[in-house]
Coordinates of C-alpha atoms in Angstrom, one line a residue:
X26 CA 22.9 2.8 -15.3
X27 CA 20.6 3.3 -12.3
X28 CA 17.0 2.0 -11.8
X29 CA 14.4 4.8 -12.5
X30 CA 11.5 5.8 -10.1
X31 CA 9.1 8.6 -9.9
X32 CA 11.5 10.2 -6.9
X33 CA 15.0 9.5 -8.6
X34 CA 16.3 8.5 -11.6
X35 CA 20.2 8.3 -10.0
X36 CA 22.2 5.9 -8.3
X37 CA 23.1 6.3 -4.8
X38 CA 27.1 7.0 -3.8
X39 CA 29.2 4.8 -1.6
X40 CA 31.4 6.4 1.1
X41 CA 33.8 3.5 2.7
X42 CA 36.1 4.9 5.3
X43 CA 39.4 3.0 4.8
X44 CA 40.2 3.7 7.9
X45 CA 37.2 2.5 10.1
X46 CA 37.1 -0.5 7.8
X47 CA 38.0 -4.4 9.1
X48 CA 37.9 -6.1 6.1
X49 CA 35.2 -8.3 7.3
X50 CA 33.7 -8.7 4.6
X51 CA 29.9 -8.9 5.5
X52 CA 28.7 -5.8 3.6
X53 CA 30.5 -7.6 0.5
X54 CA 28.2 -10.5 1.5
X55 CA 24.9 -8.6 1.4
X56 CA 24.9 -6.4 -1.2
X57 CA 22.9 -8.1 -3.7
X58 CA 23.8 -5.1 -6.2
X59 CA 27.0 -6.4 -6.1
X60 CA 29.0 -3.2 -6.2
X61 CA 31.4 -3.5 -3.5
X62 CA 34.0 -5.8 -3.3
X63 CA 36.7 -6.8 -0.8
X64 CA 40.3 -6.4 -2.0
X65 CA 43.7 -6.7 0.2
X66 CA 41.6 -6.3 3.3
X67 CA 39.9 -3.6 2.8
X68 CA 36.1 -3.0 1.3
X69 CA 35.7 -0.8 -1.9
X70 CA 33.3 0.4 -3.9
X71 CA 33.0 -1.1 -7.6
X72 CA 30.6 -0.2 -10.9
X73 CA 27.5 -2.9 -11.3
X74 CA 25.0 -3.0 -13.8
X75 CA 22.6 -1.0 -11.7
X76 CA 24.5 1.1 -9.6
X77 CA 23.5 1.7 -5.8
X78 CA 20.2 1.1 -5.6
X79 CA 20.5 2.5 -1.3
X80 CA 18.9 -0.3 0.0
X81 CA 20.9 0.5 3.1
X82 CA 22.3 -3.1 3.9
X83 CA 25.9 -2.0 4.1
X84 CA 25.1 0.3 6.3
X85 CA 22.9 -1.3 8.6
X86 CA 25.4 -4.3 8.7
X87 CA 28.5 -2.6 9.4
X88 CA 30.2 -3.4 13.2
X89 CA 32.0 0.0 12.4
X90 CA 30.0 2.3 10.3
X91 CA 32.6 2.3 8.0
X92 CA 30.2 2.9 4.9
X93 CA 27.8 5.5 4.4
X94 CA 25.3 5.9 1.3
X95 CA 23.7 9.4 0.3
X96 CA 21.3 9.4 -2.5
X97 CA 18.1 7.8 -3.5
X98 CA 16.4 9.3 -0.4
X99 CA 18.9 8.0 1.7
X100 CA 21.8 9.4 3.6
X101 CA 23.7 7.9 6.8
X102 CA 21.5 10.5 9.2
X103 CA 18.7 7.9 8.4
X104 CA 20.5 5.1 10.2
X105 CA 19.6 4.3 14.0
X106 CA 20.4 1.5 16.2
X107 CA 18.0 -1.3 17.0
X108 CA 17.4 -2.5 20.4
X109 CA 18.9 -5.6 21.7
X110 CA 16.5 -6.4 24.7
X111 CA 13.4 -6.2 22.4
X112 CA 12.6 -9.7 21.5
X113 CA 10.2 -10.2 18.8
X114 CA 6.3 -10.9 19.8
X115 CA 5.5 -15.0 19.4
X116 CA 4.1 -16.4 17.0
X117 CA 0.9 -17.4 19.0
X118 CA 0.5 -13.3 19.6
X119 CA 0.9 -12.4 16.5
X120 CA -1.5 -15.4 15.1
X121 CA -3.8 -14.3 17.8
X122 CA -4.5 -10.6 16.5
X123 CA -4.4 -12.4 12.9
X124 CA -7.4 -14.4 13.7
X125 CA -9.4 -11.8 15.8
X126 CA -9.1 -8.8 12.9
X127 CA -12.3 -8.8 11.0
X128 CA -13.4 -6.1 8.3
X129 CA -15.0 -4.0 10.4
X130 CA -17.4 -2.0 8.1
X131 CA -19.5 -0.2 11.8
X132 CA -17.4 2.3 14.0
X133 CA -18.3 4.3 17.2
X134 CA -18.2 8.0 16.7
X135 CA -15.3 8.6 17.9
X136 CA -12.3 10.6 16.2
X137 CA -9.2 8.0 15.7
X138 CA -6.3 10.6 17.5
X139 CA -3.6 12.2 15.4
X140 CA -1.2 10.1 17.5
X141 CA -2.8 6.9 16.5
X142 CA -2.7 7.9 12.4
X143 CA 1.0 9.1 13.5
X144 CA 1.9 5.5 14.4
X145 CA 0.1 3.7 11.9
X146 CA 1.8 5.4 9.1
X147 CA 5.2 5.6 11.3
X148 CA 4.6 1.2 10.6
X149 CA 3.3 1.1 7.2
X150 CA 6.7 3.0 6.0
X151 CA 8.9 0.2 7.5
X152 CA 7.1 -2.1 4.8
X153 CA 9.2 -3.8 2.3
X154 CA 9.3 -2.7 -1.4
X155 CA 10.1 -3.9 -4.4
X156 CA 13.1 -0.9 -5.0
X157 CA 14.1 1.5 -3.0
X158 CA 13.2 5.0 -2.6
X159 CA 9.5 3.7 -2.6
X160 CA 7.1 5.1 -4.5
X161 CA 4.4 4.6 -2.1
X162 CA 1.6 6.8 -2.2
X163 CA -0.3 7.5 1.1
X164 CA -3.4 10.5 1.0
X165 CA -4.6 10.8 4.5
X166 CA -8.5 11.7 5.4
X167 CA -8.0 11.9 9.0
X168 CA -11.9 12.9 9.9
X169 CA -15.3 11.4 9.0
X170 CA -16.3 14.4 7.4
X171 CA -13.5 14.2 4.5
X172 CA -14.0 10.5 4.5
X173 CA -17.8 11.5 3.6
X174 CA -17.1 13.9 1.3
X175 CA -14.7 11.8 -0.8
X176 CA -17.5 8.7 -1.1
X177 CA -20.3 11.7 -2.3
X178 CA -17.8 13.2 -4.9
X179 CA -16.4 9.8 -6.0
X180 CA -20.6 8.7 -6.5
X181 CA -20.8 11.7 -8.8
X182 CA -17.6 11.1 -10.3
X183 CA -19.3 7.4 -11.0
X184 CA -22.9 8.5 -12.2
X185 CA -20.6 10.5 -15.3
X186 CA -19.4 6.9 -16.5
X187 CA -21.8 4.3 -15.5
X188 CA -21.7 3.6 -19.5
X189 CA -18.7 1.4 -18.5
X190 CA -21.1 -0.6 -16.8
X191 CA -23.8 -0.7 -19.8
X192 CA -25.1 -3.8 -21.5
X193 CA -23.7 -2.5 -25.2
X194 CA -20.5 -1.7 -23.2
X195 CA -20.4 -5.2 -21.7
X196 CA -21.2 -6.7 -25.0
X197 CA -18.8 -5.0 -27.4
X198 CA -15.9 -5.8 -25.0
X199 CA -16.6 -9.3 -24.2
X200 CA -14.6 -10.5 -27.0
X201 CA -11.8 -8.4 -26.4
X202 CA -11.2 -8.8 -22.1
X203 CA -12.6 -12.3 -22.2
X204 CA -14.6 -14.6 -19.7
X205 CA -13.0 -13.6 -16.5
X206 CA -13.5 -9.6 -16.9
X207 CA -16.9 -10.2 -18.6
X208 CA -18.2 -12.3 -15.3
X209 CA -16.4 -9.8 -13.0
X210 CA -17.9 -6.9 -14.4
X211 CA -21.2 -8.5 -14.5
X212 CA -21.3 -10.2 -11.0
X213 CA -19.4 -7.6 -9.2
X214 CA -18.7 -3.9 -10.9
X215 CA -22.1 -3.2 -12.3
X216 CA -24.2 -4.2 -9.0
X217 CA -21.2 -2.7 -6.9
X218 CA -21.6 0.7 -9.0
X219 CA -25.6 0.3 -8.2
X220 CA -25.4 0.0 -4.6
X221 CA -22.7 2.5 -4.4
X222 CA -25.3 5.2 -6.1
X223 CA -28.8 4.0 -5.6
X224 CA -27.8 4.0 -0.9
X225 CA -26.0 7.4 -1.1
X226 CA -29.0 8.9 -3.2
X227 CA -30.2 7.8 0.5
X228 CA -27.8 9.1 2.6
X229 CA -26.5 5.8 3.1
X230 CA -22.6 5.5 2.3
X231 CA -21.3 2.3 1.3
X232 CA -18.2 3.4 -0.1
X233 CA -16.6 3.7 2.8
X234 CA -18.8 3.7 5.5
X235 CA -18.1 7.1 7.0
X236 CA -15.1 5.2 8.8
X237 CA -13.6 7.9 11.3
X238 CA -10.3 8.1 9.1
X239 CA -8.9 6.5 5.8
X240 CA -5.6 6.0 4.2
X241 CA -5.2 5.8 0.4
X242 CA -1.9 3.6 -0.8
X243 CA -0.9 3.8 -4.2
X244 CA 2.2 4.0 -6.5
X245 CA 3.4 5.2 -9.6
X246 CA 4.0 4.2 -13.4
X247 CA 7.2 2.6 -11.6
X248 CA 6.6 1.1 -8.9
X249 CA 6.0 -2.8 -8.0
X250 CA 2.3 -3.4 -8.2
X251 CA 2.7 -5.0 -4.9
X252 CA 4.0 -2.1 -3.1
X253 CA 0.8 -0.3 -2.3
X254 CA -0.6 -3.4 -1.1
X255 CA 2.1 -4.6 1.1
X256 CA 2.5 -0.9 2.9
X257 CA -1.7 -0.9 3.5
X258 CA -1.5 -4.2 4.9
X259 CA 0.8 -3.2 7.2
X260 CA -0.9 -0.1 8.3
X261 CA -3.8 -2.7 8.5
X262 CA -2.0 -4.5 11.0
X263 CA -0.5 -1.7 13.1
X264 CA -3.7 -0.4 13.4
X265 CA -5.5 -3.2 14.7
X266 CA -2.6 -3.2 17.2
X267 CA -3.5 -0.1 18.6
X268 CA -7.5 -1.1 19.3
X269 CA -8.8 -0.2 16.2
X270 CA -10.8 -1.7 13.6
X271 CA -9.9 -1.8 10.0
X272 CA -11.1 -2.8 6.4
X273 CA -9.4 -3.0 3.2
X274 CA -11.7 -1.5 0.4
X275 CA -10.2 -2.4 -3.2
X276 CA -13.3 -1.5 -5.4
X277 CA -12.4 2.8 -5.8
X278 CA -8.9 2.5 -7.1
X279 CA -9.4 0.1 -10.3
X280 CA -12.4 2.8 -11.0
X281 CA -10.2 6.4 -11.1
X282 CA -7.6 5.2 -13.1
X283 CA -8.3 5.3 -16.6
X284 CA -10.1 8.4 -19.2
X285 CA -10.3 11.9 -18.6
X286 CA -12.8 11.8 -16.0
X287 CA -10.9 10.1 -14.0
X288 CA -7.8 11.6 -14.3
X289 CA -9.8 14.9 -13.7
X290 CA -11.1 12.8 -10.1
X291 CA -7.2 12.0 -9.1
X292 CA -6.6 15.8 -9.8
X293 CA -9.3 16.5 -7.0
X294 CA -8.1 15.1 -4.8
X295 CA -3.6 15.2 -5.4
X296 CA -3.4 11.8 -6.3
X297 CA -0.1 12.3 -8.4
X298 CA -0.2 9.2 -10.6
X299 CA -2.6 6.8 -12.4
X300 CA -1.2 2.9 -11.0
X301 CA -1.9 -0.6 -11.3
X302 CA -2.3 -1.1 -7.6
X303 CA -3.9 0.5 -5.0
X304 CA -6.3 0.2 -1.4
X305 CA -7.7 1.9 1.0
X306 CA -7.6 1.3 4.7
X307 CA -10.2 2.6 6.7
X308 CA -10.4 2.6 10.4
X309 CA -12.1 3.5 14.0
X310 CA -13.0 2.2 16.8
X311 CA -15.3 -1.0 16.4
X312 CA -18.6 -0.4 16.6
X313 CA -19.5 -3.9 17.3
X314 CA -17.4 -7.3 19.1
X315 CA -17.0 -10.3 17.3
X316 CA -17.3 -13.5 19.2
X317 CA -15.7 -15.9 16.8
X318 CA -13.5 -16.4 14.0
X319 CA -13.3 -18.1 10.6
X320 CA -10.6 -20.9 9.4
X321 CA -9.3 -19.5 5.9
X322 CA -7.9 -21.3 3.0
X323 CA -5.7 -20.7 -0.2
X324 CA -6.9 -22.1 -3.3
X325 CA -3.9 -24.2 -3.5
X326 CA -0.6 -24.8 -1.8
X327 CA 1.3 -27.3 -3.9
X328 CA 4.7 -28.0 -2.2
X329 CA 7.2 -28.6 -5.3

């Protein structure tokens, strides 16, 4: 039995070269699909209750590139060799562009290049996922004019069901989505929805801010609802790397998944699938310099 996703529903074969293989055992030790096994010295492949799910471990762990794995979007021509002499950035680096990213929302007119969106996405794929082949989802708007033109046709898209937003609508669901969803929509959908309409009836886009470029993560009826999140943040992070600014909009995707109308939207514009997750990630070059930065807290951290 294999784990299903929306780009393969198959498991993944295992190629061990008997004769390149040391018995060392350390692919043995990482596979947590448990489906090799090491037997009078040598390494073979065995059936698990998933099958090869090509996470690539075996691989990338193998002192003699004894095994190779094709399927699941993976195949041996995939593997490269990491660098040696590359040590990692410090911690006080890497804490340092942490505390100096803002959401920058204002952006100098100024195209962010092709190399640039190149690299961020070239990041964002290295991301951890919750199976392997992901089932990320990027859509690229690689211009302010397509960034513009997707917040004017998402505003219409919203003035056709601003009903979800009504006060009979709000009322006839409270008992059903309880307090939580009741405030939300209250305190943050419906004057959300407002603003979004009543400033681009003025020209004035607050959808996303005719940012120079955009990317659009999201996954599939299969994928971990954390996926899309965890490849946007680090596209987030790569890009504010390479100079430029970056926010992370989460109020478009909760709105085009559900009804005809919104399916009809997601047509539009390819977005293959309707999923639970999903952000946005716009960027440029800052507009403005920020001076100072904020401490941050969790609402908890209870150590057990």
């Amino acid at each position: 039995m294999s784990i299903p996703t929306s780009r393969t529903k198959e498991s993944a074969n295992i190629l061990i070269d008997e004769k390149l293989c040391v018995g060392c055992g350390l692919c043995v030790e990482v596979c947590k699909g448990f489906n090799l096994s090491l037997q009078k010295g040598k390494v073979i492949s065995i059936n698990s209750v998933y099958g090869c799910i090509a996470c690539g471990h075996c691989m990338t762990i193998c002192p003699k590139e004894a095994i190779k794995i094709s399927g699941r979007c993976l195949t041996s021509e995939d593997l490269f060799s990491l660098s040696k002499e590359t040590k990692p950035p410090a911690y006080e680096e890497i804490l340092n562009l942490f505390q100096q990213r803002r959401s920058i929302r204002e952006f100098r007119a100024v195209p962010v290049e092709k190399e640039i969106l190149e690299k961020v996405i070239e990041a964002a794929q290295t991301c951890p996922m919750g199976l392997p082949p992901s089932d990320v989802n990027l859509i690229v708007f690689d211009s302010p004019a397509k960034v513009r033109k997707f917040a004017e046709d998402f505003c219409e898209y919203l003035k056709g069901i601003k009903w979800i937003v009504s006060e009979w609508f709000l009322r006839l669901m409270r008992p059903f989505w309880g307090k939580a969803n009741n405030e939300l929509f209250r305190g943050f959908v419906r004057p959300t929805i407002n603003l979004y309409l009543d400033n681009m009836e003025k020209g004035i886009n607050l959808v996303n801010y005719d940012a120079p470029a955009a990317l659009y993560f999201y996954g599939s009826p299969y994928s971990d609802p954390a996926d899309p999140i965890v490849a946007a943040t680090y596209a987030m992070i790569a890009a504010e790397s390479l100079g430029l600014g970056t926010c992370m909009l989460g109020a478009v995707h909760p709105l085009i998944q559900n009804g005809k109308a919104a399916q009809k939207f997601r047509n539009s514009y390819g977005i293959r699938y309707k999923s639970r997750e999903g952000l946005f990630v716009i960027m440029g070059y800052p507009k403005v310099e920020y001076d100072k930065g904020i401490r941050r807290t969790f609402a908890s951290i209870d150590v057990r």
